[in-house]
mmCIF file of C-alpha atoms in Angstrom:
data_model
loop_
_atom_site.group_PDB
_atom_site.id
_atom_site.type_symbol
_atom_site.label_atom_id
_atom_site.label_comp_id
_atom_site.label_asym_id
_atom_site.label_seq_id
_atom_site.Cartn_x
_atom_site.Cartn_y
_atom_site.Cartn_z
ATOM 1 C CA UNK R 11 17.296 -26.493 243.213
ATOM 2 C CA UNK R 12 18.237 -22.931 244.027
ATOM 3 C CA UNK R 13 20.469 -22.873 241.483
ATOM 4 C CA UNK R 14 17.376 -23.943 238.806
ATOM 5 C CA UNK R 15 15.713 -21.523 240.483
ATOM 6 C CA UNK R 16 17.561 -18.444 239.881
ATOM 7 C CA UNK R 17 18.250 -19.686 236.382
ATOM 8 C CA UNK R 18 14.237 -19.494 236.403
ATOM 9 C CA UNK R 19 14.177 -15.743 237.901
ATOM 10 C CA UNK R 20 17.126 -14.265 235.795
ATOM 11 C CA UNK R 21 15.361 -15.593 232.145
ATOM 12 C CA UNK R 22 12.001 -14.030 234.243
ATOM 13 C CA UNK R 23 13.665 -10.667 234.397
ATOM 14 C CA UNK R 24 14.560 -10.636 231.202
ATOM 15 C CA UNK R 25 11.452 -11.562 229.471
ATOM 16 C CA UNK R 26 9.692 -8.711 232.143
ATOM 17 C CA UNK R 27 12.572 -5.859 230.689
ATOM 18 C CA UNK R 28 11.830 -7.140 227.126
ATOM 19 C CA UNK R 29 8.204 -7.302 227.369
ATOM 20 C CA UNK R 30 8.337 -3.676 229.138
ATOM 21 C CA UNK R 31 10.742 -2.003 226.793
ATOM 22 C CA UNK R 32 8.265 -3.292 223.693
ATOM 23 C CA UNK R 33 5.496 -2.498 225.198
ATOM 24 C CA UNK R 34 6.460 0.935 224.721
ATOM 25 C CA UNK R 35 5.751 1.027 221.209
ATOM 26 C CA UNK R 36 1.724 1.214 219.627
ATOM 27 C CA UNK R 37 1.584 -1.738 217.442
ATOM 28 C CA UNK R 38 4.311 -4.481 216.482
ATOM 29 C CA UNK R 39 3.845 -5.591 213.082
ATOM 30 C CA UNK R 40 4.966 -8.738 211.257
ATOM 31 C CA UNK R 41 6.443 -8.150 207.949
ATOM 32 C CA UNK R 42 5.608 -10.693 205.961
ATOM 33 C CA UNK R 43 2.106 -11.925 205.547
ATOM 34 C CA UNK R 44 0.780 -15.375 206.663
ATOM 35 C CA UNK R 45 4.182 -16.312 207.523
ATOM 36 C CA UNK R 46 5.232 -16.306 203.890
ATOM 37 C CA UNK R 47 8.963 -15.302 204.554
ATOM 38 C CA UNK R 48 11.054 -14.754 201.642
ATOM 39 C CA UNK R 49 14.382 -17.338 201.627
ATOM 40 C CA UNK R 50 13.099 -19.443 204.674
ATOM 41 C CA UNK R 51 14.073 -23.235 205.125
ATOM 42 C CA UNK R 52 11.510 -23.815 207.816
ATOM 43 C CA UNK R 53 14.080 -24.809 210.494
ATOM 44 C CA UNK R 54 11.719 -24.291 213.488
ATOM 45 C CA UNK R 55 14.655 -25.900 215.928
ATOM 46 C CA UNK R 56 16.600 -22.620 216.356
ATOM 47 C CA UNK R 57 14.546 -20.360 218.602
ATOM 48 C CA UNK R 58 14.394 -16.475 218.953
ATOM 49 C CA UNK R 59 16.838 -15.739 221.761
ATOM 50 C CA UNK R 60 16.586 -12.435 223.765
ATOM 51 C CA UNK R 61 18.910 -11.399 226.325
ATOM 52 C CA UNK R 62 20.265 -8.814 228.436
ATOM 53 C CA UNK R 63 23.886 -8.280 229.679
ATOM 54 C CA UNK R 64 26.306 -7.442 232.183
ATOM 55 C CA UNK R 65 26.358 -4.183 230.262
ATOM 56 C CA UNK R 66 22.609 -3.497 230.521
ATOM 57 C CA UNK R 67 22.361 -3.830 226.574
ATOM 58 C CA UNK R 68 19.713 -5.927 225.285
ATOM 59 C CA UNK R 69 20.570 -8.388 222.423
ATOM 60 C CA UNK R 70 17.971 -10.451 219.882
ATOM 61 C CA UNK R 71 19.402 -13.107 218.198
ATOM 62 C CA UNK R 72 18.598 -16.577 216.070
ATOM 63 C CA UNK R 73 15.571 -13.627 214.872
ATOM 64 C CA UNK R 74 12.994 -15.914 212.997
ATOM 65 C CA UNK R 75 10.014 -13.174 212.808
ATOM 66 C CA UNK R 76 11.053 -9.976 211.332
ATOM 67 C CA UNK R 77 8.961 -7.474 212.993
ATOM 68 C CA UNK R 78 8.118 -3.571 212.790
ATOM 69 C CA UNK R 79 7.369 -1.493 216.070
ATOM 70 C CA UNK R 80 5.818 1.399 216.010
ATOM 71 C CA UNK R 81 6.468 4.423 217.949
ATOM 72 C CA UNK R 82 3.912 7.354 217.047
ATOM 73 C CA UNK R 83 4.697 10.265 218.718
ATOM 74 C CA UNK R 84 2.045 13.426 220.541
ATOM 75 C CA UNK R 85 2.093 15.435 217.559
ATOM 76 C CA UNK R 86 3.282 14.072 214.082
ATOM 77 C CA UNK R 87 4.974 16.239 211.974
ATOM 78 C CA UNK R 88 5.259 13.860 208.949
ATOM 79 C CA UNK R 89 8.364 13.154 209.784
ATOM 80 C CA UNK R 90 9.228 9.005 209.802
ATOM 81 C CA UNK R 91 12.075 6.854 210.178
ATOM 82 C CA UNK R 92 12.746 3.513 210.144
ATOM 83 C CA UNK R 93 15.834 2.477 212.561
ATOM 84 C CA UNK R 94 18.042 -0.791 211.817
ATOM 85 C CA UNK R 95 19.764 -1.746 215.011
ATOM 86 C CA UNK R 96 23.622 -3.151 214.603
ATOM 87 C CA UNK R 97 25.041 -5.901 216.060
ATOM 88 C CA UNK R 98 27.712 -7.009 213.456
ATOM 89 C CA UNK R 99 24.674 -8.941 211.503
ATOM 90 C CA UNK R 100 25.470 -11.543 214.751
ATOM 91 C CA UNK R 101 22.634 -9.885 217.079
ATOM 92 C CA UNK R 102 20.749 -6.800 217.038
ATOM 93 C CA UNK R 103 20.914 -4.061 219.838
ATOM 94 C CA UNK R 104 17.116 -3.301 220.285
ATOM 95 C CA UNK R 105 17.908 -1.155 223.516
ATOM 96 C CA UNK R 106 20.323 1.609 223.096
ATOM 97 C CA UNK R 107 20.408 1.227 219.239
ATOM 98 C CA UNK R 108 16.515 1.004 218.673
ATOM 99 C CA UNK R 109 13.628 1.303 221.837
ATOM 100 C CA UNK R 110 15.810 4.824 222.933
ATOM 101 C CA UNK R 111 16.298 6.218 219.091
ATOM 102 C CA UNK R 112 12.827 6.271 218.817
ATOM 103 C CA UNK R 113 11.249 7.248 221.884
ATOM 104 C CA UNK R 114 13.778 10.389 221.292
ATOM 105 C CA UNK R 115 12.521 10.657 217.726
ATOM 106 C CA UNK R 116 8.795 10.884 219.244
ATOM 107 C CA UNK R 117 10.129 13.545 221.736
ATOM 108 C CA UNK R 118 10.271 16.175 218.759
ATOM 109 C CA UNK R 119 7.205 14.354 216.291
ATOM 110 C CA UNK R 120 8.873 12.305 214.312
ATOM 111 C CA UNK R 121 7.185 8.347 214.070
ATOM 112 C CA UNK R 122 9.947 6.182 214.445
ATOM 113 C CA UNK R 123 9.673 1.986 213.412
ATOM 114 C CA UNK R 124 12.057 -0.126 214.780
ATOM 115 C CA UNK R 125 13.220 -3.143 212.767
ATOM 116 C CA UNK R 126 13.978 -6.211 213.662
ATOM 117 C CA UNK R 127 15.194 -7.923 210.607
ATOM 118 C CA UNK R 128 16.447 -11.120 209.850
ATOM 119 C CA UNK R 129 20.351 -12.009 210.329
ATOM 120 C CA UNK R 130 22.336 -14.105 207.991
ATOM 121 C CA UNK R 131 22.470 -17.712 209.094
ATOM 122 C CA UNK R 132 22.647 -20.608 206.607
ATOM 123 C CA UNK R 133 20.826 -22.857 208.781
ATOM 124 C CA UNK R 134 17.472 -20.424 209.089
ATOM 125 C CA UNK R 135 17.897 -19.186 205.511
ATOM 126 C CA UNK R 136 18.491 -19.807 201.514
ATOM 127 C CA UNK R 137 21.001 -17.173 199.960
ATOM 128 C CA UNK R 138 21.334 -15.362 203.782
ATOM 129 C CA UNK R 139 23.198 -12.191 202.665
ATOM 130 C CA UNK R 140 19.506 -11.586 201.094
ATOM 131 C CA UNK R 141 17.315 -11.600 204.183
ATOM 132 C CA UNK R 142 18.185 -8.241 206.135
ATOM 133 C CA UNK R 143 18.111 -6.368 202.907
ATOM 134 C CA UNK R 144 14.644 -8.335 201.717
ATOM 135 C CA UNK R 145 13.683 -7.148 205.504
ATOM 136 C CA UNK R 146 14.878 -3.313 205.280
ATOM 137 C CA UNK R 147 13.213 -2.771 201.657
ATOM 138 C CA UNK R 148 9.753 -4.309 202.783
ATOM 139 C CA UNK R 149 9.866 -2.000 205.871
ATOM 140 C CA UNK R 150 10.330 0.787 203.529
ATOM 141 C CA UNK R 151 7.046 -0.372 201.313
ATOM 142 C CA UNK R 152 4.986 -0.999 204.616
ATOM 143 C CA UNK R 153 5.850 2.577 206.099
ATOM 144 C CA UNK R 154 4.997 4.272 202.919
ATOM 145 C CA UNK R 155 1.561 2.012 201.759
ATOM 146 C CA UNK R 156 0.493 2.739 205.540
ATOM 147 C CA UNK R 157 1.574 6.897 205.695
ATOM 148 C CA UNK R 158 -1.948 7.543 206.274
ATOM 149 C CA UNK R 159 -2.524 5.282 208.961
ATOM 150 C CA UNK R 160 0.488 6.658 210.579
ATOM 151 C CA UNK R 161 -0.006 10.540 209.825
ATOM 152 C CA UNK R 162 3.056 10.109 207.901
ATOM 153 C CA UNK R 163 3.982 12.072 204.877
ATOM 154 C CA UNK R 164 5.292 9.571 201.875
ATOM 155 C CA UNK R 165 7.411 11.851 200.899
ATOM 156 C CA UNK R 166 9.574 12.376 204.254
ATOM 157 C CA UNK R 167 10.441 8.694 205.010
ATOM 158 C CA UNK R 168 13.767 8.076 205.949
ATOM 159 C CA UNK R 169 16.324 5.048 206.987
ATOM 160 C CA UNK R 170 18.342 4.867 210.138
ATOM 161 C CA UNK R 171 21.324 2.418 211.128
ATOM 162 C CA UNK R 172 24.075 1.429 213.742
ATOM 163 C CA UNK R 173 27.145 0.227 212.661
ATOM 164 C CA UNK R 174 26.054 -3.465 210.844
ATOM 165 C CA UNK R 175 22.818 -1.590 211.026
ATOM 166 C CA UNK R 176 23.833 1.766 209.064
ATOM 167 C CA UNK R 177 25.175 -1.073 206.689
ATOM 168 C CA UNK R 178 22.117 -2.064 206.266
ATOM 169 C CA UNK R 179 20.292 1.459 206.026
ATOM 170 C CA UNK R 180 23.199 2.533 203.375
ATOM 171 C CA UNK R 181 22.617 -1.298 201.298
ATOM 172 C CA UNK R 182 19.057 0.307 201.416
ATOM 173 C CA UNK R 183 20.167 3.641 199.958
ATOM 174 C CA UNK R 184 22.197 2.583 197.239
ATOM 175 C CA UNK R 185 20.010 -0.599 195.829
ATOM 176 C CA UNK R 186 16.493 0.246 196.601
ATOM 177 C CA UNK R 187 15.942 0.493 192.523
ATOM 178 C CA UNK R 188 16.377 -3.345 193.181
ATOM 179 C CA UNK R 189 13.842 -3.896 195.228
ATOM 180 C CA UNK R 190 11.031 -5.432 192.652
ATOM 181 C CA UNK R 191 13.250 -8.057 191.150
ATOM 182 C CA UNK R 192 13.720 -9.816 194.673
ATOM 183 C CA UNK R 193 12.493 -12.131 196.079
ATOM 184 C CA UNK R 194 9.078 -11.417 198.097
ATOM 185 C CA UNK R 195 9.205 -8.300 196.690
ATOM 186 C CA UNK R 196 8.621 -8.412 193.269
ATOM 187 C CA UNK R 197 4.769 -7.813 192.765
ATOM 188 C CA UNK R 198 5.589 -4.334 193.827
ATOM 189 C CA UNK R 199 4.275 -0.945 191.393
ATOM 190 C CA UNK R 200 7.677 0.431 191.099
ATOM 191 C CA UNK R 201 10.662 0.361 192.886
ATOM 192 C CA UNK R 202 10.483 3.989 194.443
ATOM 193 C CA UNK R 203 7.881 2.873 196.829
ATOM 194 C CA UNK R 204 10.967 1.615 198.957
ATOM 195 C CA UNK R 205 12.781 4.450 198.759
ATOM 196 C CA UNK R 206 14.198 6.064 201.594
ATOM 197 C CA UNK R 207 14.175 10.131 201.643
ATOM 198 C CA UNK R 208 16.861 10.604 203.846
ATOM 199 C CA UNK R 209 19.524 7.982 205.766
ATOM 200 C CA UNK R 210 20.858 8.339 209.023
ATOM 201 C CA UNK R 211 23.887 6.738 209.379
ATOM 202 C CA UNK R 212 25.583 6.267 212.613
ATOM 203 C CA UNK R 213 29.306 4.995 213.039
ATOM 204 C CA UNK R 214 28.298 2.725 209.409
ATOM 205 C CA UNK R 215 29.949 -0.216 208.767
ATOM 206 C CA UNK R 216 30.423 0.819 204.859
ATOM 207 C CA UNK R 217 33.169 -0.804 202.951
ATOM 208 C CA UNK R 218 34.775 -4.148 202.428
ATOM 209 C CA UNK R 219 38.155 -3.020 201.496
ATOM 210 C CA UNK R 220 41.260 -1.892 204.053
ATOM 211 C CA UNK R 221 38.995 -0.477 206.939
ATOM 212 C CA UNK R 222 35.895 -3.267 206.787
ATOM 213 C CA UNK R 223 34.890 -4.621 209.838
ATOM 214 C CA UNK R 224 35.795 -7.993 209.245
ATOM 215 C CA UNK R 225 32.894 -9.564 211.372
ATOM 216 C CA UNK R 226 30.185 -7.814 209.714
ATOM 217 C CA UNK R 227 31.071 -9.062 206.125
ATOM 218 C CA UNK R 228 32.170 -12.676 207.277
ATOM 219 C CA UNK R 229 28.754 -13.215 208.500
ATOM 220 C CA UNK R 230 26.712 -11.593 205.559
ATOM 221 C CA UNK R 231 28.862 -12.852 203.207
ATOM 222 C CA UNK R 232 30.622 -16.404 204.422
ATOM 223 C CA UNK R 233 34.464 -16.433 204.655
ATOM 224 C CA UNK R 234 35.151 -16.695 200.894
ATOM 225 C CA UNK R 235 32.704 -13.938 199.400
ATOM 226 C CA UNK R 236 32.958 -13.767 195.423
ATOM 227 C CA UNK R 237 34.490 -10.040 194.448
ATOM 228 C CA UNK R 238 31.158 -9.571 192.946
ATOM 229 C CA UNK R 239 29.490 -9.523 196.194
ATOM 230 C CA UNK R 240 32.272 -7.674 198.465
ATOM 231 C CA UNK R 241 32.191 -4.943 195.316
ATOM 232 C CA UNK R 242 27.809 -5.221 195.811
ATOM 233 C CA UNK R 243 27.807 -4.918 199.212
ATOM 234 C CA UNK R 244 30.938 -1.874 199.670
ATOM 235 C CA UNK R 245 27.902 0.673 199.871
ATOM 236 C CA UNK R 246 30.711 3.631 198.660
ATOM 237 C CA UNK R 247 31.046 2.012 195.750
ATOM 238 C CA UNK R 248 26.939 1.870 194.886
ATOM 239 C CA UNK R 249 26.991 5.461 195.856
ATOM 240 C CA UNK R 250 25.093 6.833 192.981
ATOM 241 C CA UNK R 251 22.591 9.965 191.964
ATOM 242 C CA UNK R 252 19.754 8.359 193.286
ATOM 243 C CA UNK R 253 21.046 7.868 196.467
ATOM 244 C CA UNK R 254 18.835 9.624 199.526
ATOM 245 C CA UNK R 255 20.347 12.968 201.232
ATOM 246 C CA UNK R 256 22.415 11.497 204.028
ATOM 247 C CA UNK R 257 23.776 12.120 207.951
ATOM 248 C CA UNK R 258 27.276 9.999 208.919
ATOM 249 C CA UNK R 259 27.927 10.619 212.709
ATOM 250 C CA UNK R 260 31.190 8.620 213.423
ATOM 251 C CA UNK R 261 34.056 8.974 216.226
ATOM 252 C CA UNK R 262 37.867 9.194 215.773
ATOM 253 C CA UNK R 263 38.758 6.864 218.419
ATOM 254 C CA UNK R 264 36.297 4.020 216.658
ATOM 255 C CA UNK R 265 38.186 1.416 216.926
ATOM 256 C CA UNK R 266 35.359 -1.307 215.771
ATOM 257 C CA UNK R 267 34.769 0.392 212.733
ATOM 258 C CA UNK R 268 36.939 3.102 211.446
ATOM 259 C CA UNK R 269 35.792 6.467 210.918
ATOM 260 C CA UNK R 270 37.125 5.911 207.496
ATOM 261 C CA UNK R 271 33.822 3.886 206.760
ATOM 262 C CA UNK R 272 32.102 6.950 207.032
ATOM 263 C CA UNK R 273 34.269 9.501 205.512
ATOM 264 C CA UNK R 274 34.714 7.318 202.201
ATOM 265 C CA UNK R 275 30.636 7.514 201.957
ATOM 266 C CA UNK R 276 30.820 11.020 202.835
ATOM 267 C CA UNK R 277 33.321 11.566 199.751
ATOM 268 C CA UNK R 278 30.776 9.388 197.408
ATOM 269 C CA UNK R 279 28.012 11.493 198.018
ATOM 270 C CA UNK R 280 29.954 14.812 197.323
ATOM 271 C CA UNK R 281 31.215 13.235 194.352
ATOM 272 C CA UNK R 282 27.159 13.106 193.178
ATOM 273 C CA UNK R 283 26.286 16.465 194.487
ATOM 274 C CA UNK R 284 23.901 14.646 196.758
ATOM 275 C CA UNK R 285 22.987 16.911 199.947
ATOM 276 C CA UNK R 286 25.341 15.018 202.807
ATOM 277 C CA UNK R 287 26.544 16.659 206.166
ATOM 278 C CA UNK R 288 28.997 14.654 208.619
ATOM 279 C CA UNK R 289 29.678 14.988 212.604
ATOM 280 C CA UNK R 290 32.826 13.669 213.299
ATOM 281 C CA UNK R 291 33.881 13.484 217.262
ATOM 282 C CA UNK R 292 37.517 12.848 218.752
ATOM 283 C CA UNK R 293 36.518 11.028 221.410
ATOM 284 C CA UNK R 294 33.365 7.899 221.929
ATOM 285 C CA UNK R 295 34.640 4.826 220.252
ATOM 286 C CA UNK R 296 31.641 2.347 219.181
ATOM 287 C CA UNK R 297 28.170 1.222 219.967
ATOM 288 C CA UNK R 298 27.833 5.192 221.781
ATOM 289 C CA UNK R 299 24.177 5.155 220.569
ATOM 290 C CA UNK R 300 22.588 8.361 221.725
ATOM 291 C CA UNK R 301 25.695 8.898 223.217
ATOM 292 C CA UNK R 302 24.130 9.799 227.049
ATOM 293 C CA UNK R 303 26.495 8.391 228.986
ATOM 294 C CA UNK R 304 29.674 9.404 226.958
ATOM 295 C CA UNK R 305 31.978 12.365 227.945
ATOM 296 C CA UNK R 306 32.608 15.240 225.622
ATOM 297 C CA UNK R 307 30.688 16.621 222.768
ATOM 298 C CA UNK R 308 29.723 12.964 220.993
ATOM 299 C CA UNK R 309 26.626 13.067 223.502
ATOM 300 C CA UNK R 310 25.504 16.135 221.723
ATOM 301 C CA UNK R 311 25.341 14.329 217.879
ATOM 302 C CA UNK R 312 21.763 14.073 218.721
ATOM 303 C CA UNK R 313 20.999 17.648 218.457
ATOM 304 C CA UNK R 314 23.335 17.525 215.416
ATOM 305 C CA UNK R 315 20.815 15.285 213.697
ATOM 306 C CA UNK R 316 17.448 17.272 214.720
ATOM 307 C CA UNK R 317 19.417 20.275 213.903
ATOM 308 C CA UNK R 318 20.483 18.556 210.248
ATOM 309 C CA UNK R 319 16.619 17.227 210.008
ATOM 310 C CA UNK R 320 15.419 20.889 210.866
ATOM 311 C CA UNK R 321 17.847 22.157 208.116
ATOM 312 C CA UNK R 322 16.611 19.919 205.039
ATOM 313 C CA UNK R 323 12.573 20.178 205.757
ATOM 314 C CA UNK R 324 11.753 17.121 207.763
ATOM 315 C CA UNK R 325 10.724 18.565 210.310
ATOM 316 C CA UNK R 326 8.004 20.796 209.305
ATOM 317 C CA UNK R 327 4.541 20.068 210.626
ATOM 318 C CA UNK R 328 2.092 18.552 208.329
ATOM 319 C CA UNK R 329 -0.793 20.431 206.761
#
């Protein structure tokens, strides 16, 4: 009996911290209409699972309803962001890698939307290295159809990932001339209404050659991935000159993903001309996210980023 009941109090907790750290944000919004989820095989048996660890970070998983929240800050300056949590496309970090990102977006006027998005899993979904990318692209469209709503200008709407999630945000940057031909997306007006402005990438998983994280492309891709797809998916390979202006922020000591990940992007998008700065720390290995509790100067990327936003026009206040 006491056992059932602490069982009872711990999954309590956790649904209180969840609730409370949501609750945070204006308005959660579903991203697909009436349910109508692209790629879905209506297998209602696996639930949404939501949990906190030893570590304090808070981890979504089995994620059935992709979801937008909103975080709108005092005084808008345009500025917007959409932010793709990582998780090695096995759960997604919400905490530290989403909920924190944003409320520090808001804290200098930038509306931040967190994304929960759909992880590959062949028993939730047809064709499952589709879904977080379907996900990403129709967060994109929402953001921009809605700018007014939001006091967001359409024109500075950028993307925002951690490690599987800067996968994500950089799949985004490369293919979003893709986005009406798939599936759920294709009654859009053009394809540049999913285009990000600007990505934020933050220690990116990136490539699927000698430094991929392993994890990351087993799960998107299933253990014997077609070269087609590991050459689709190797985002510094899709690098092209209509890829977004773009921030890496990676550390040496990564020993997750490899700081390579970043610095082969990084050499992409010089190769294009296209406007790309890098912060590259010795020391902070993985998962840092804004880096508070890390020693040494990884826990000032942060003002590295405003600083980089500041620098291209983000951040000026809207007329």
């Amino acid at each position: 009996m006491k056992s059932a009941l602490s069982l009872r109090f711990v999954f309590g907790l956790i649904a209180l911290f969840f609730s409370c750290t949501m609750s945070r944000s204006q308005t959660v919004i579903p991203l697909w209409p009436d349910g109508q989820i692209p790629n879905d095989l209506k297998n209602r048996n696996i639930q949404e699972k939501i949990e906190v660890g030893n570590d304090g970070v808070l981890r979504i998983s089995n994620i059935v309803l992709p979801t937008l929240s909103v975080y709108m800050p005092e005084k808008p300056t345009g500025a917007a962001v959409v932010i793709c949590p990582g998780g090695g496309y096995r759960i997604e970090a919400s905490g530290h890698e989403g909920v924190d990102v944003a409320q520090w977006f808001n804290s200098f006027g930038v509306t931040a939307f967190v994304l929960k998005y759909r992880l590959p899993d062949d028993a939730l979904w047809a064709n499952k290295h589709e879904v977080a990318l379907q996900d990403a692209l129709k967060a994109m469209q929402l953001v921009r159809t809605n700018a007014t709503k939001y006091k967001v200008d359409p024109n500075r709407i950028g993307i925002m990932g951690f490690s599987a999630g800067g996968h994500l945000a950089s799949t985004v940057s490369t293919h979003w001339q893709s986005a009406p031909a798939m599936t759920g997306l294709k009654n859009l007006p053009n394809a540049e209404i999913c285009k990000p402005n600007f990505s934020i990438l933050i220690y990116p998983v990136i490539s699927s050659g000698s430094f991929k994280h392993a994890g990351s492309f087993e799960l998107l891709l299933g253990k014997n991935p077609s070269p087609e797809q590991l050459e689709y998916y190797s985002s510094e390979k899709q690098v092209s000159d209509k890829t977004p202006p773009t921030l890496l922020v990676h550390a040496t000591d990564d020993k997750g993903v490899p700081v390579e990940n970043s610095l082969m992007y990084y050499d992409a998008l010089r190769k294009y001309k296209i406007p790309a700065s890098i912060l590259v720390y010795e020391n902070g290995g993985h998962g840092f996210g804004l880096g508070k509790k890390q020693k040494g100067s990884v826990k000032h990327w942060p003002d590295g980023c405003q600083a980089w936003m500041e620098g291209m026009g983000l951040l000026e206040p809207k007329n």
